Amino acid sequence: GVTHDEDDDAQNRDAVGAPQPQVLGELDPLARIGFGQSVAVTPRHYPFAFRSGETLSRHHAMIGMAHVAAGFPLYYEATNEHGLSMAGLNFPHSCVYHPAREGKCSLASFELIPYVLGRCATLSEARTLLEQVNITDESFAPQFPASPLHWMVSDKTGALVVESTADGLQMYENE
């Protein structure tokens, strides 16, 4: 199992003690052609501040490829400490994001990976959590518009494809 020492993340804190995502650098010289992506490690106590106003300050640690902007890891793909993985993949012709919906947890597309991987240890937990999610088209910043994505979520038990379409959030088991 995963053990946790409260001081595990001490070396990953800023001057006021807030945990910070760690950028490990470019593994491939061709990465310089891309989007500023690098391997990023987000410790358990890094505060994810979501646009809804919710802050997730205690969550599962994760590692993946991301562009870190304004201290926020914009994950393309990541895996958490329990082996749950998620990747955002291009979906330009069928992707439809929706305005915030009453009774749903509305998230910007860039928030979905840390939201799911931070809260869930298994594919089953992710499926249950995603039933309550609505994806909005809110941009991270003017220079980072919302990307038209769909997501693959997987663990050792299977995989799930998640798509935001005109009909809302759809989930498909990979059989």
PDB file of N, CA, C and O in Angstrom, residues 12 14 22-23 26 34 48-49 80 93 99 112 114 124 127:
ATOM      1  N   ASN A  12       8.980  20.343  -1.269  1.00  0.00           N
ATOM      2  CA  ASN A  12       8.228  20.862  -2.404  1.00  0.00           C
ATOM      3  C   ASN A  12       7.348  22.040  -2.022  1.00  0.00           C
ATOM      4  O   ASN A  12       6.332  22.281  -2.642  1.00  0.00           O
ATOM      5  N   ASP A  14       6.715  26.263  -1.116  1.00  0.00           N
ATOM      6  CA  ASP A  14       7.251  27.589  -1.417  1.00  0.00           C
ATOM      7  C   ASP A  14       7.571  28.313  -0.111  1.00  0.00           C
ATOM      8  O   ASP A  14       7.514  27.726   0.971  1.00  0.00           O
ATOM      9  N   GLN A  22       6.268  20.018  -9.031  1.00  0.00           N
ATOM     10  CA  GLN A  22       7.669  19.952  -9.391  1.00  0.00           C
ATOM     11  C   GLN A  22       7.806  19.644 -10.867  1.00  0.00           C
ATOM     12  O   GLN A  22       7.226  18.679 -11.359  1.00  0.00           O
ATOM     13  N   VAL A  23       8.573  20.454 -11.578  1.00  0.00           N
ATOM     14  CA  VAL A  23       8.830  20.232 -12.994  1.00  0.00           C
ATOM     15  C   VAL A  23      10.171  19.550 -13.094  1.00  0.00           C
ATOM     16  O   VAL A  23      11.184  20.069 -12.632  1.00  0.00           O
ATOM     17  N   GLU A  26      12.775  18.509 -19.416  1.00  0.00           N
ATOM     18  CA  GLU A  26      12.514  17.863 -20.694  1.00  0.00           C
ATOM     19  C   GLU A  26      13.247  16.532 -20.770  1.00  0.00           C
ATOM     20  O   GLU A  26      14.441  16.458 -20.517  1.00  0.00           O
ATOM     21  N   GLY A  34       7.275  21.697 -28.746  1.00  0.00           N
ATOM     22  CA  GLY A  34       5.891  21.553 -28.319  1.00  0.00           C
ATOM     23  C   GLY A  34       5.311  22.763 -27.615  1.00  0.00           C
ATOM     24  O   GLY A  34       5.497  23.903 -28.023  1.00  0.00           O
ATOM     25  N   PHE A  48      -5.101  22.703  -5.237  1.00  0.00           N
ATOM     26  CA  PHE A  48      -5.740  22.936  -6.531  1.00  0.00           C
ATOM     27  C   PHE A  48      -6.932  23.851  -6.290  1.00  0.00           C
ATOM     28  O   PHE A  48      -7.899  23.463  -5.644  1.00  0.00           O
ATOM     29  N   ALA A  49      -6.867  25.068  -6.805  1.00  0.00           N
ATOM     30  CA  ALA A  49      -7.975  26.016  -6.686  1.00  0.00           C
ATOM     31  C   ALA A  49      -8.776  25.953  -7.984  1.00  0.00           C
ATOM     32  O   ALA A  49      -8.290  26.355  -9.040  1.00  0.00           O
ATOM     33  N   ASN A  80      -2.011   8.848 -10.897  1.00  0.00           N
ATOM     34  CA  ASN A  80      -1.890   9.153  -9.469  1.00  0.00           C
ATOM     35  C   ASN A  80      -1.189   8.013  -8.739  1.00  0.00           C
ATOM     36  O   ASN A  80      -0.843   6.980  -9.321  1.00  0.00           O
ATOM     37  N   HIS A  93     -14.125  17.693 -33.536  1.00  0.00           N
ATOM     38  CA  HIS A  93     -15.354  17.762 -34.328  1.00  0.00           C
ATOM     39  C   HIS A  93     -16.618  17.437 -33.540  1.00  0.00           C
ATOM     40  O   HIS A  93     -17.716  17.804 -33.959  1.00  0.00           O
ATOM     41  N   PRO A  99     -22.477  25.438 -20.467  1.00  0.00           N
ATOM     42  CA  PRO A  99     -22.444  26.384 -19.341  1.00  0.00           C
ATOM     43  C   PRO A  99     -22.611  25.604 -18.029  1.00  0.00           C
ATOM     44  O   PRO A  99     -23.033  24.442 -18.029  1.00  0.00           O
ATOM     45  N   LEU A 112     -10.204  18.916 -15.211  1.00  0.00           N
ATOM     46  CA  LEU A 112     -10.749  17.567 -15.071  1.00  0.00           C
ATOM     47  C   LEU A 112      -9.712  16.549 -14.597  1.00  0.00           C
ATOM     48  O   LEU A 112      -9.995  15.757 -13.695  1.00  0.00           O
ATOM     49  N   PRO A 114      -6.741  16.848 -12.833  1.00  0.00           N
ATOM     50  CA  PRO A 114      -6.407  16.893 -11.405  1.00  0.00           C
ATOM     51  C   PRO A 114      -7.607  16.659 -10.490  1.00  0.00           C
ATOM     52  O   PRO A 114      -7.460  16.094  -9.402  1.00  0.00           O
ATOM     53  N   SER A 124     -13.576   2.622 -10.867  1.00  0.00           N
ATOM     54  CA  SER A 124     -14.948   2.605 -10.364  1.00  0.00           C
ATOM     55  C   SER A 124     -15.280   3.919  -9.650  1.00  0.00           C
ATOM     56  O   SER A 124     -16.349   4.501  -9.862  1.00  0.00           O
ATOM     57  N   ARG A 127     -15.641   6.708 -12.297  1.00  0.00           N
ATOM     58  CA  ARG A 127     -16.918   6.609 -13.016  1.00  0.00           C
ATOM     59  C   ARG A 127     -18.033   7.247 -12.185  1.00  0.00           C
ATOM     60  O   ARG A 127     -18.832   8.037 -12.691  1.00  0.00           O
TER      61      ARG A 127
END
